[in-house]
PDB file of C-alpha atoms in Angstrom:
ATOM      1  CA  MET R   1     110.848  13.553  65.823  1.00  0.00           C
ATOM      2  CA  SER R   2     111.540  14.414  62.068  1.00  0.00           C
ATOM      3  CA  GLU R   3     113.396  17.692  63.099  1.00  0.00           C
ATOM      4  CA  MET R   4     115.644  16.067  65.587  1.00  0.00           C
ATOM      5  CA  LYS R   5     119.338  16.372  64.893  1.00  0.00           C
ATOM      6  CA  SER R   6     122.208  14.870  66.605  1.00  0.00           C
ATOM      7  CA  GLY R   7     123.514  16.755  69.535  1.00  0.00           C
ATOM      8  CA  TRP R   8     122.358  18.917  72.346  1.00  0.00           C
ATOM      9  CA  VAL R   9     121.320  22.459  73.144  1.00  0.00           C
ATOM     10  CA  LEU R  10     122.050  23.975  76.686  1.00  0.00           C
ATOM     11  CA  LEU R  11     120.607  27.047  78.111  1.00  0.00           C
ATOM     12  CA  VAL R  12     122.694  28.503  81.154  1.00  0.00           C
ATOM     13  CA  THR R  13     121.011  31.199  83.035  1.00  0.00           C
ATOM     14  CA  ASN R  14     121.447  33.431  85.939  1.00  0.00           C
ATOM     15  CA  LEU R  15     118.157  35.190  86.913  1.00  0.00           C
ATOM     16  CA  PRO R  16     118.160  38.840  88.062  1.00  0.00           C
ATOM     17  CA  GLY R  17     117.504  39.482  91.993  1.00  0.00           C
ATOM     18  CA  ARG R  18     114.496  37.914  93.483  1.00  0.00           C
ATOM     19  CA  ASN R  19     112.313  38.092  90.426  1.00  0.00           C
ATOM     20  CA  GLN R  20     110.069  35.224  91.417  1.00  0.00           C
ATOM     21  CA  THR R  21     107.367  36.037  88.686  1.00  0.00           C
ATOM     22  CA  LEU R  22     110.123  35.712  85.791  1.00  0.00           C
ATOM     23  CA  ARG R  23     111.632  32.535  87.680  1.00  0.00           C
ATOM     24  CA  MET R  24     108.141  30.947  87.669  1.00  0.00           C
ATOM     25  CA  ARG R  25     107.334  31.966  83.969  1.00  0.00           C
ATOM     26  CA  ILE R  26     110.712  30.601  82.732  1.00  0.00           C
ATOM     27  CA  TRP R  27     110.472  27.536  84.727  1.00  0.00           C
ATOM     28  CA  ARG R  28     106.953  26.612  83.421  1.00  0.00           C
ATOM     29  CA  ALA R  29     107.940  27.413  79.897  1.00  0.00           C
ATOM     30  CA  LEU R  30     110.940  25.282  80.026  1.00  0.00           C
ATOM     31  CA  LYS R  31     108.986  22.371  81.884  1.00  0.00           C
ATOM     32  CA  ALA R  32     106.406  22.361  79.161  1.00  0.00           C
ATOM     33  CA  ALA R  33     109.085  22.139  76.399  1.00  0.00           C
ATOM     34  CA  GLY R  34     110.472  19.077  78.418  1.00  0.00           C
ATOM     35  CA  ALA R  35     113.704  20.468  79.300  1.00  0.00           C
ATOM     36  CA  VAL R  36     115.859  18.821  81.912  1.00  0.00           C
ATOM     37  CA  LEU R  37     117.397  20.558  84.688  1.00  0.00           C
ATOM     38  CA  LEU R  38     121.099  19.574  84.975  1.00  0.00           C
ATOM     39  CA  ARG R  39     121.927  21.740  87.770  1.00  0.00           C
ATOM     40  CA  ASP R  40     120.751  25.205  88.955  1.00  0.00           C
ATOM     41  CA  GLY R  41     120.120  27.263  86.009  1.00  0.00           C
ATOM     42  CA  ALA R  42     121.229  25.028  83.131  1.00  0.00           C
ATOM     43  CA  TYR R  43     118.614  23.378  81.137  1.00  0.00           C
ATOM     44  CA  LEU R  44     119.103  20.664  78.421  1.00  0.00           C
ATOM     45  CA  LEU R  45     117.314  19.784  75.376  1.00  0.00           C
ATOM     46  CA  PRO R  46     118.100  17.555  72.319  1.00  0.00           C
ATOM     47  CA  LEU R  47     119.053  19.639  69.472  1.00  0.00           C
ATOM     48  CA  SER R  48     116.363  20.674  67.037  1.00  0.00           C
ATOM     49  CA  THR R  49     115.081  23.632  65.492  1.00  0.00           C
ATOM     50  CA  SER R  50     112.243  24.023  68.022  1.00  0.00           C
ATOM     51  CA  ALA R  51     114.292  23.516  71.096  1.00  0.00           C
ATOM     52  CA  ARG R  52     116.728  26.317  69.923  1.00  0.00           C
ATOM     53  CA  GLN R  53     113.912  28.767  69.242  1.00  0.00           C
ATOM     54  CA  ILE R  54     112.305  27.951  72.889  1.00  0.00           C
ATOM     55  CA  PHE R  55     115.633  28.666  74.460  1.00  0.00           C
ATOM     56  CA  GLN R  56     116.235  31.667  72.293  1.00  0.00           C
ATOM     57  CA  GLU R  57     113.047  33.294  73.696  1.00  0.00           C
ATOM     58  CA  GLN R  58     113.820  32.529  77.155  1.00  0.00           C
ATOM     59  CA  CYS R  59     117.387  34.075  76.736  1.00  0.00           C
ATOM     60  CA  ALA R  60     115.713  37.288  75.130  1.00  0.00           C
ATOM     61  CA  GLU R  61     113.398  37.389  78.199  1.00  0.00           C
ATOM     62  CA  ILE R  62     116.001  36.873  80.777  1.00  0.00           C
ATOM     63  CA  GLN R  63     118.302  39.499  79.453  1.00  0.00           C
ATOM     64  CA  GLN R  64     115.547  41.901  78.895  1.00  0.00           C
ATOM     65  CA  LYS R  65     114.893  41.680  82.622  1.00  0.00           C
ATOM     66  CA  GLY R  66     118.595  42.187  83.330  1.00  0.00           C
ATOM     67  CA  GLY R  67     119.613  38.616  83.965  1.00  0.00           C
ATOM     68  CA  ILE R  68     122.466  36.566  82.180  1.00  0.00           C
ATOM     69  CA  ALA R  69     121.508  33.664  79.773  1.00  0.00           C
ATOM     70  CA  HIS R  70     123.906  31.882  77.277  1.00  0.00           C
ATOM     71  CA  LEU R  71     122.913  29.255  74.529  1.00  0.00           C
ATOM     72  CA  LEU R  72     125.313  26.562  73.843  1.00  0.00           C
ATOM     73  CA  VAL R  73     125.103  23.901  71.172  1.00  0.00           C
ATOM     74  CA  PHE R  74     127.270  20.671  71.413  1.00  0.00           C
ATOM     75  CA  ASN R  75     127.576  17.062  70.831  1.00  0.00           C
ATOM     76  CA  SER R  76     128.285  14.534  73.513  1.00  0.00           C
ATOM     77  CA  GLU R  77     131.881  13.802  74.104  1.00  0.00           C
ATOM     78  CA  SER R  78     131.418  10.004  74.261  1.00  0.00           C
ATOM     79  CA  ALA R  79     128.791   7.183  74.017  1.00  0.00           C
ATOM     80  CA  ALA R  80     128.632   6.879  77.612  1.00  0.00           C
ATOM     81  CA  GLN R  81     127.544  10.476  77.996  1.00  0.00           C
ATOM     82  CA  GLN R  82     125.082  10.281  75.241  1.00  0.00           C
ATOM     83  CA  ASP R  83     123.594   7.433  76.960  1.00  0.00           C
ATOM     84  CA  GLU R  84     123.445   9.378  80.202  1.00  0.00           C
ATOM     85  CA  PHE R  85     121.638  12.305  78.626  1.00  0.00           C
ATOM     86  CA  VAL R  86     119.183  10.229  76.678  1.00  0.00           C
ATOM     87  CA  LYS R  87     118.225   8.583  80.067  1.00  0.00           C
ATOM     88  CA  LEU R  88     117.271  11.800  81.409  1.00  0.00           C
ATOM     89  CA  PHE R  89     114.513  12.060  78.942  1.00  0.00           C
ATOM     90  CA  ASP R  90     113.010   8.638  79.821  1.00  0.00           C
ATOM     91  CA  ARG R  91     109.360   9.131  80.032  1.00  0.00           C
ATOM     92  CA  THR R  92     108.719   5.486  81.123  1.00  0.00           C
ATOM     93  CA  ASN R  93     107.440   6.345  84.445  1.00  0.00           C
ATOM     94  CA  GLU R  94     105.075   9.140  83.403  1.00  0.00           C
ATOM     95  CA  PHE R  95     103.475   6.804  80.628  1.00  0.00           C
ATOM     96  CA  LYS R  96     102.902   3.991  83.320  1.00  0.00           C
ATOM     97  CA  VAL R  97     101.112   6.581  85.445  1.00  0.00           C
ATOM     98  CA  ALA R  98      98.994   7.542  82.513  1.00  0.00           C
ATOM     99  CA  LEU R  99      98.203   3.849  81.472  1.00  0.00           C
ATOM    100  CA  THR R 100      96.880   3.520  85.089  1.00  0.00           C
ATOM    101  CA  GLN R 101      94.549   6.402  84.536  1.00  0.00           C
ATOM    102  CA  ILE R 102      93.347   4.918  81.189  1.00  0.00           C
ATOM    103  CA  ALA R 103      92.567   1.665  82.973  1.00  0.00           C
ATOM    104  CA  ALA R 104      90.806   3.394  85.611  1.00  0.00           C
ATOM    105  CA  TYR R 105      88.600   5.564  83.160  1.00  0.00           C
ATOM    106  CA  GLN R 106      87.790   2.442  81.189  1.00  0.00           C
ATOM    107  CA  ARG R 107      86.738   0.607  84.532  1.00  0.00           C
ATOM    108  CA  GLU R 108      84.624   3.520  85.576  1.00  0.00           C
ATOM    109  CA  LEU R 109      83.157   4.352  82.066  1.00  0.00           C
ATOM    110  CA  ALA R 110      79.969   2.358  82.795  1.00  0.00           C
ATOM    111  CA  LYS R 111      79.120   4.544  85.699  1.00  0.00           C
ATOM    112  CA  MET R 112      79.694   7.944  84.145  1.00  0.00           C
ATOM    113  CA  THR R 113      77.481  10.230  82.474  1.00  0.00           C
ATOM    114  CA  GLU R 114      78.293  11.313  78.601  1.00  0.00           C
ATOM    115  CA  HIS R 115      79.463  14.664  79.807  1.00  0.00           C
ATOM    116  CA  THR R 116      81.691  13.278  82.430  1.00  0.00           C
ATOM    117  CA  ALA R 117      83.147  10.651  80.176  1.00  0.00           C
ATOM    118  CA  ARG R 118      83.830  13.289  77.540  1.00  0.00           C
ATOM    119  CA  ARG R 119      85.478  15.608  79.789  1.00  0.00           C
ATOM    120  CA  ARG R 120      87.658  12.920  81.247  1.00  0.00           C
ATOM    121  CA  PHE R 121      88.669  11.546  77.998  1.00  0.00           C
ATOM    122  CA  ALA R 122      89.549  15.076  76.739  1.00  0.00           C
ATOM    123  CA  ALA R 123      91.771  15.762  79.670  1.00  0.00           C
ATOM    124  CA  LEU R 124      93.343  12.307  79.094  1.00  0.00           C
ATOM    125  CA  THR R 125      93.933  13.273  75.502  1.00  0.00           C
ATOM    126  CA  ARG R 126      95.538  16.356  76.440  1.00  0.00           C
ATOM    127  CA  GLU R 127      97.830  15.097  79.111  1.00  0.00           C
ATOM    128  CA  ILE R 128      99.115  12.368  76.623  1.00  0.00           C
ATOM    129  CA  ALA R 129      99.559  14.578  73.673  1.00  0.00           C
ATOM    130  CA  ALA R 130     101.703  16.891  76.032  1.00  0.00           C
ATOM    131  CA  MET R 131     103.831  13.738  77.252  1.00  0.00           C
ATOM    132  CA  ALA R 132     104.271  12.657  73.668  1.00  0.00           C
ATOM    133  CA  ALA R 133     105.236  16.081  72.651  1.00  0.00           C
ATOM    134  CA  THR R 134     108.311  15.870  74.959  1.00  0.00           C
ATOM    135  CA  ASP R 135     109.072  12.175  74.417  1.00  0.00           C
ATOM    136  CA  PHE R 136     112.040  12.856  72.205  1.00  0.00           C
ATOM    137  CA  PHE R 137     113.195   9.103  72.224  1.00  0.00           C
ATOM    138  CA  ALA R 138     109.860   7.616  71.450  1.00  0.00           C
ATOM    139  CA  GLY R 139     109.817   3.641  71.888  1.00  0.00           C
ATOM    140  CA  GLU R 140     107.415   0.949  72.835  1.00  0.00           C
ATOM    141  CA  SER R 141     106.150   2.958  75.861  1.00  0.00           C
ATOM    142  CA  GLN R 142     104.582   5.646  73.810  1.00  0.00           C
ATOM    143  CA  THR R 143     103.009   3.038  71.373  1.00  0.00           C
ATOM    144  CA  ARG R 144     101.462   1.086  74.308  1.00  0.00           C
ATOM    145  CA  LEU R 145     100.082   4.536  75.599  1.00  0.00           C
ATOM    146  CA  ARG R 146      98.611   5.612  72.266  1.00  0.00           C
ATOM    147  CA  ASN R 147      97.148   1.942  71.858  1.00  0.00           C
ATOM    148  CA  ALA R 148      95.600   2.173  75.245  1.00  0.00           C
ATOM    149  CA  LEU R 149      93.975   5.640  74.607  1.00  0.00           C
ATOM    150  CA  ALA R 150      92.631   4.157  71.295  1.00  0.00           C
ATOM    151  CA  GLY R 151      91.150   1.349  73.303  1.00  0.00           C
ATOM    152  CA  ALA R 152      89.543   3.937  75.739  1.00  0.00           C
ATOM    153  CA  GLU R 153      88.142   5.793  72.875  1.00  0.00           C
ATOM    154  CA  ALA R 154      86.603   2.680  71.346  1.00  0.00           C
ATOM    155  CA  ALA R 155      84.966   1.989  74.687  1.00  0.00           C
ATOM    156  CA  PHE R 156      83.612   5.606  74.970  1.00  0.00           C
ATOM    157  CA  ILE R 157      82.204   5.132  71.451  1.00  0.00           C
ATOM    158  CA  ALA R 158      80.678   1.772  72.158  1.00  0.00           C
ATOM    159  CA  ARG R 159      79.009   3.365  75.296  1.00  0.00           C
ATOM    160  CA  PHE R 160      77.682   6.579  74.068  1.00  0.00           C
ATOM    161  CA  GLU R 161      77.921   6.457  70.200  1.00  0.00           C
ATOM    162  CA  PRO R 162      77.313   3.030  68.978  1.00  0.00           C
ATOM    163  CA  ASP R 163      76.551   4.145  65.522  1.00  0.00           C
ATOM    164  CA  GLU R 164      79.583   6.218  65.047  1.00  0.00           C
ATOM    165  CA  PRO R 165      80.103   5.846  61.350  1.00  0.00           C
ATOM    166  CA  HIS R 166      82.948   3.880  59.993  1.00  0.00           C
ATOM    167  CA  PRO R 167      84.969   5.559  57.075  1.00  0.00           C
ATOM    168  CA  ALA R 168      83.997   4.613  53.809  1.00  0.00           C
ATOM    169  CA  GLN R 169      86.712   3.897  51.101  1.00  0.00           C
ATOM    170  CA  ARG R 170      85.684   5.569  48.041  1.00  0.00           C
ATOM    171  CA  SER R 171      86.196   8.964  46.066  1.00  0.00           C
ATOM    172  CA  ILE R 172      84.121  12.020  46.976  1.00  0.00           C
ATOM    173  CA  GLU R 173      81.717  13.026  44.103  1.00  0.00           C
ATOM    174  CA  ARG R 174      81.208  16.539  43.466  1.00  0.00           C
ATOM    175  CA  ARG R 175      77.435  17.485  43.959  1.00  0.00           C
ATOM    176  CA  ASP R 176      75.342  20.565  42.445  1.00  0.00           C
ATOM    177  CA  ARG R 177      73.529  22.523  45.095  1.00  0.00           C
ATOM    178  CA  LYS R 178      70.600  23.019  42.905  1.00  0.00           C
ATOM    179  CA  ASP R 179      69.820  19.209  43.375  1.00  0.00           C
ATOM    180  CA  PHE R 180      69.636  19.615  47.135  1.00  0.00           C
ATOM    181  CA  ARG R 181      67.093  22.343  47.571  1.00  0.00           C
ATOM    182  CA  ALA R 182      64.366  22.331  50.307  1.00  0.00           C
ATOM    183  CA  ARG R 183      65.127  18.791  51.164  1.00  0.00           C
ATOM    184  CA  THR R 184      64.692  16.637  54.094  1.00  0.00           C
ATOM    185  CA  TRP R 185      68.025  15.717  55.661  1.00  0.00           C
ATOM    186  CA  ALA R 186      68.527  12.979  58.361  1.00  0.00           C
ATOM    187  CA  THR R 187      71.220  12.165  60.919  1.00  0.00           C
ATOM    188  CA  ARG R 188      71.548  10.515  64.178  1.00  0.00           C
ATOM    189  CA  GLU R 189      70.009  12.219  67.375  1.00  0.00           C
ATOM    190  CA  HIS R 190      71.797  13.688  70.199  1.00  0.00           C
ATOM    191  CA  LEU R 191      74.053  15.903  68.093  1.00  0.00           C
ATOM    192  CA  TRP R 192      77.521  16.049  68.735  1.00  0.00           C
ATOM    193  CA  ILE R 193      80.513  17.961  66.953  1.00  0.00           C
ATOM    194  CA  ASP R 194      80.450  16.710  63.374  1.00  0.00           C
ATOM    195  CA  ARG R 195      76.657  16.393  63.161  1.00  0.00           C
ATOM    196  CA  VAL R 196      76.062  19.850  64.333  1.00  0.00           C
ATOM    197  CA  CYS R 197      78.586  21.294  62.350  1.00  0.00           C
ATOM    198  CA  SER R 198      77.436  19.642  59.294  1.00  0.00           C
ATOM    199  CA  ALA R 199      73.798  20.495  59.966  1.00  0.00           C
ATOM    200  CA  TRP R 200      74.714  24.162  60.365  1.00  0.00           C
ATOM    201  CA  LEU R 201      76.940  23.897  56.955  1.00  0.00           C
ATOM    202  CA  ILE R 202      73.749  22.423  55.036  1.00  0.00           C
ATOM    203  CA  ARG R 203      71.335  24.996  56.204  1.00  0.00           C
ATOM    204  CA  ARG R 204      73.906  27.858  55.904  1.00  0.00           C
ATOM    205  CA  PHE R 205      75.550  27.044  52.506  1.00  0.00           C
ATOM    206  CA  ILE R 206      73.724  24.121  50.825  1.00  0.00           C
ATOM    207  CA  ASP R 207      69.950  24.019  51.257  1.00  0.00           C
ATOM    208  CA  PRO R 208      68.959  27.223  53.215  1.00  0.00           C
ATOM    209  CA  LYS R 209      65.323  25.639  53.524  1.00  0.00           C
ATOM    210  CA  ALA R 210      66.495  22.278  54.838  1.00  0.00           C
ATOM    211  CA  ARG R 211      64.295  20.289  57.281  1.00  0.00           C
ATOM    212  CA  PHE R 212      66.199  17.838  59.580  1.00  0.00           C
ATOM    213  CA  VAL R 213      64.933  14.589  60.984  1.00  0.00           C
ATOM    214  CA  TRP R 214      66.892  13.348  64.182  1.00  0.00           C
ATOM    215  CA  LEU R 215      67.160   9.476  64.105  1.00  0.00           C
ATOM    216  CA  LYS R 216      67.045   7.153  67.036  1.00  0.00           C
ATOM    217  CA  ARG R 217      68.491   4.403  64.807  1.00  0.00           C
ATOM    218  CA  PRO R 218      69.892   5.140  61.150  1.00  0.00           C
ATOM    219  CA  VAL R 219      67.706   2.471  59.928  1.00  0.00           C
ATOM    220  CA  ASP R 220      64.768   4.780  60.624  1.00  0.00           C
ATOM    221  CA  ARG R 221      65.713   7.121  58.053  1.00  0.00           C
ATOM    222  CA  PRO R 222      62.621   8.315  55.859  1.00  0.00           C
ATOM    223  CA  ARG R 223      62.900   6.979  52.367  1.00  0.00           C
ATOM    224  CA  LYS R 224      63.293  10.475  50.796  1.00  0.00           C
ATOM    225  CA  ALA R 225      65.567  11.811  53.257  1.00  0.00           C
ATOM    226  CA  ILE R 226      69.238  12.655  52.498  1.00  0.00           C
ATOM    227  CA  GLY R 227      71.271  11.007  55.229  1.00  0.00           C
ATOM    228  CA  PHE R 228      74.476  12.153  56.875  1.00  0.00           C
ATOM    229  CA  ASP R 229      76.989  10.926  59.226  1.00  0.00           C
ATOM    230  CA  PHE R 230      76.118   7.407  59.643  1.00  0.00           C
ATOM    231  CA  ASP R 231      77.090   4.215  57.929  1.00  0.00           C
ATOM    232  CA  GLY R 232      75.439   3.972  54.619  1.00  0.00           C
ATOM    233  CA  ALA R 233      74.421   7.682  54.364  1.00  0.00           C
ATOM    234  CA  GLU R 234      74.824   9.709  51.247  1.00  0.00           C
ATOM    235  CA  PHE R 235      77.289  11.946  53.182  1.00  0.00           C
ATOM    236  CA  THR R 236      79.377  10.421  55.858  1.00  0.00           C
ATOM    237  CA  HIS R 237      83.030  10.023  56.667  1.00  0.00           C
ATOM    238  CA  VAL R 238      85.347   8.919  53.703  1.00  0.00           C
ATOM    239  CA  GLY R 239      88.944   7.838  54.473  1.00  0.00           C
ATOM    240  CA  SER R 240      90.429  10.420  56.871  1.00  0.00           C
ATOM    241  CA  GLN R 241      87.757  12.980  56.406  1.00  0.00           C
ATOM    242  CA  VAL R 242      84.859  13.525  58.639  1.00  0.00           C
ATOM    243  CA  THR R 243      81.226  14.441  57.373  1.00  0.00           C
ATOM    244  CA  PHE R 244      81.795  18.060  57.527  1.00  0.00           C
ATOM    245  CA  GLU R 245      84.751  17.843  55.334  1.00  0.00           C
ATOM    246  CA  VAL R 246      83.030  15.573  52.993  1.00  0.00           C
ATOM    247  CA  LEU R 247      80.158  17.895  52.361  1.00  0.00           C
ATOM    248  CA  LEU R 248      82.826  20.745  51.795  1.00  0.00           C
ATOM    249  CA  THR R 249      84.498  18.704  49.189  1.00  0.00           C
ATOM    250  CA  SER R 250      81.122  17.376  47.903  1.00  0.00           C
ATOM    251  CA  PHE R 251      79.732  20.997  47.348  1.00  0.00           C
ATOM    252  CA  ALA R 252      83.195  22.769  46.292  1.00  0.00           C
ATOM    253  CA  LEU R 253      83.289  24.733  49.437  1.00  0.00           C
ATOM    254  CA  GLU R 254      86.817  23.630  50.586  1.00  0.00           C
ATOM    255  CA  GLN R 255      88.464  26.595  49.231  1.00  0.00           C
ATOM    256  CA  ASP R 256      86.588  28.910  51.669  1.00  0.00           C
ATOM    257  CA  PRO R 257      89.182  29.620  54.242  1.00  0.00           C
ATOM    258  CA  GLY R 258      86.680  30.256  57.086  1.00  0.00           C
ATOM    259  CA  LEU R 259      84.958  26.733  56.320  1.00  0.00           C
ATOM    260  CA  ALA R 260      88.379  25.069  56.004  1.00  0.00           C
ATOM    261  CA  ARG R 261      89.423  26.077  59.419  1.00  0.00           C
ATOM    262  CA  LEU R 262      85.909  25.177  60.692  1.00  0.00           C
ATOM    263  CA  GLY R 263      86.548  21.817  59.003  1.00  0.00           C
ATOM    264  CA  ALA R 264      89.983  21.453  60.953  1.00  0.00           C
ATOM    265  CA  MET R 265      88.252  21.924  64.208  1.00  0.00           C
ATOM    266  CA  ALA R 266      85.493  19.632  63.491  1.00  0.00           C
ATOM    267  CA  HIS R 267      88.064  16.838  62.330  1.00  0.00           C
ATOM    268  CA  HIS R 268      90.186  17.474  65.432  1.00  0.00           C
ATOM    269  CA  LEU R 269      87.130  17.029  67.950  1.00  0.00           C
ATOM    270  CA  ASP R 270      85.857  14.279  66.213  1.00  0.00           C
ATOM    271  CA  VAL R 271      88.434  11.731  65.185  1.00  0.00           C
ATOM    272  CA  GLY R 272      91.915  13.673  66.605  1.00  0.00           C
ATOM    273  CA  GLY R 273      94.772  15.056  64.731  1.00  0.00           C
ATOM    274  CA  ALA R 274      96.300  18.556  64.687  1.00  0.00           C
ATOM    275  CA  PRO R 275      95.236  20.444  67.744  1.00  0.00           C
ATOM    276  CA  VAL R 276      93.013  23.630  67.051  1.00  0.00           C
ATOM    277  CA  THR R 277      93.198  26.455  69.577  1.00  0.00           C
ATOM    278  CA  GLU R 278      89.346  27.060  69.665  1.00  0.00           C
ATOM    279  CA  ALA R 279      88.522  23.486  69.919  1.00  0.00           C
ATOM    280  CA  PRO R 280      88.329  22.857  73.615  1.00  0.00           C
ATOM    281  CA  GLY R 281      86.239  25.843  73.893  1.00  0.00           C
ATOM    282  CA  PHE R 282      83.754  24.981  71.232  1.00  0.00           C
ATOM    283  CA  ALA R 283      83.605  21.466  72.869  1.00  0.00           C
ATOM    284  CA  ALA R 284      82.722  23.054  76.238  1.00  0.00           C
ATOM    285  CA  ILE R 285      80.017  25.356  74.752  1.00  0.00           C
ATOM    286  CA  MET R 286      78.592  22.320  72.668  1.00  0.00           C
ATOM    287  CA  THR R 287      78.486  20.269  76.127  1.00  0.00           C
ATOM    288  CA  GLY R 288      76.682  23.023  77.986  1.00  0.00           C
ATOM    289  CA  ALA R 289      74.155  23.763  75.250  1.00  0.00           C
ATOM    290  CA  ARG R 290      73.477  19.884  74.932  1.00  0.00           C
ATOM    291  CA  ALA R 291      72.692  19.736  78.641  1.00  0.00           C
ATOM    292  CA  LEU R 292      70.409  22.983  78.550  1.00  0.00           C
ATOM    293  CA  GLN R 293      68.552  22.403  75.482  1.00  0.00           C
ATOM    294  CA  PRO R 294      65.416  20.004  75.443  1.00  0.00           C
ATOM    295  CA  ASP R 295      65.872  18.453  71.766  1.00  0.00           C
ATOM    296  CA  ASP R 296      68.231  18.699  68.715  1.00  0.00           C
ATOM    297  CA  ASP R 297      66.195  21.321  67.035  1.00  0.00           C
ATOM    298  CA  ALA R 298      66.807  23.764  70.030  1.00  0.00           C
ATOM    299  CA  LEU R 299      70.379  22.682  70.164  1.00  0.00           C
ATOM    300  CA  LEU R 300      71.004  23.388  66.479  1.00  0.00           C
ATOM    301  CA  LYS R 301      69.378  26.750  66.888  1.00  0.00           C
ATOM    302  CA  THR R 302      71.549  27.590  70.108  1.00  0.00           C
ATOM    303  CA  MET R 303      74.747  26.432  68.221  1.00  0.00           C
ATOM    304  CA  THR R 304      73.975  28.333  64.891  1.00  0.00           C
ATOM    305  CA  PRO R 305      75.271  31.805  66.185  1.00  0.00           C
ATOM    306  CA  VAL R 306      78.230  30.290  67.859  1.00  0.00           C
ATOM    307  CA  LEU R 307      79.273  28.816  64.432  1.00  0.00           C
ATOM    308  CA  ASP R 308      78.380  31.806  62.540  1.00  0.00           C
ATOM    309  CA  ALA R 309      80.592  33.721  64.809  1.00  0.00           C
ATOM    310  CA  LEU R 310      83.507  31.453  64.474  1.00  0.00           C
ATOM    311  CA  TYR R 311      83.218  31.261  60.734  1.00  0.00           C
ATOM    312  CA  ALA R 312      83.191  35.073  60.589  1.00  0.00           C
ATOM    313  CA  ALA R 313      86.212  35.221  62.825  1.00  0.00           C
ATOM    314  CA  TYR R 314      88.112  32.596  60.713  1.00  0.00           C
ATOM    315  CA  GLY R 315      87.287  34.313  57.461  1.00  0.00           C
ATOM    316  CA  THR R 316      88.657  37.715  58.792  1.00  0.00           C
ATOM    317  CA  PRO R 317      92.277  38.399  57.931  1.00  0.00           C
ATOM    318  CA  GLU R 318      94.482  38.737  60.839  1.00  0.00           C
ATOM    319  CA  LYS R 319      95.986  42.086  61.598  1.00  0.00           C
TER     320      LYS R 319
END
């Protein structure tokens, strides 16, 4: 919403012949952008930099295929017209449907497997993010929806991740890798995104001879083991940073571009935030590996080449 300006941008089109492929592609792009169809071939968006860019891209494609397209920028001629246009972008009914879906998810959560619950929650999150991106005049409906989604996430955590760490409020101390060689590290069993990424990071960049202990309960941590990703652990969530990011900062690894991008992915999948293109694919691989592997040692072994490959890709300059 920060880029929103006063006024409107209108795309007027006349597509060539019966090119159904082009029509469908244009329609899907404009629908995803949240554009409103005023009449055949006339699409409206609130004026913004991104709206102009989206319409300009569609103009270019239509003209390239031999059609006609014009982009017009204007202000409402009256308060009544402004109100009429704003009402066209009312997402209240869509949000009501989403609230119903979230309520159903929470009712059915007790009967779901973790795999099903994660998949359905991820789908809800994607749908709501898409709706929020086109809710140009956000109000209480969006706030209620986000609160409901947060409640569903809390219910999921209570059901499947009861020991999920709470963010500590402290500064992150710089540590020397020489003090963390051939040590035993401990975290909660049934690895998920942040823990598997953190274990990979520890063995790959901090302690190549690390030995891992997977805990049924955090209180079972061996006395000399270094804990990570649970309340009271030496390395865990701090402020807005997840454990992987805290380890990066602690061991001065945050300037590595490949690790920084992996950190962004781990952050998105663990606590939300800015989407990462590869995140859904990584989560799907992790879910499948979890189902196939008999224990966390085997799971880490399976996910290590996946993370190695992502790190190599993230560290390679784009051509």
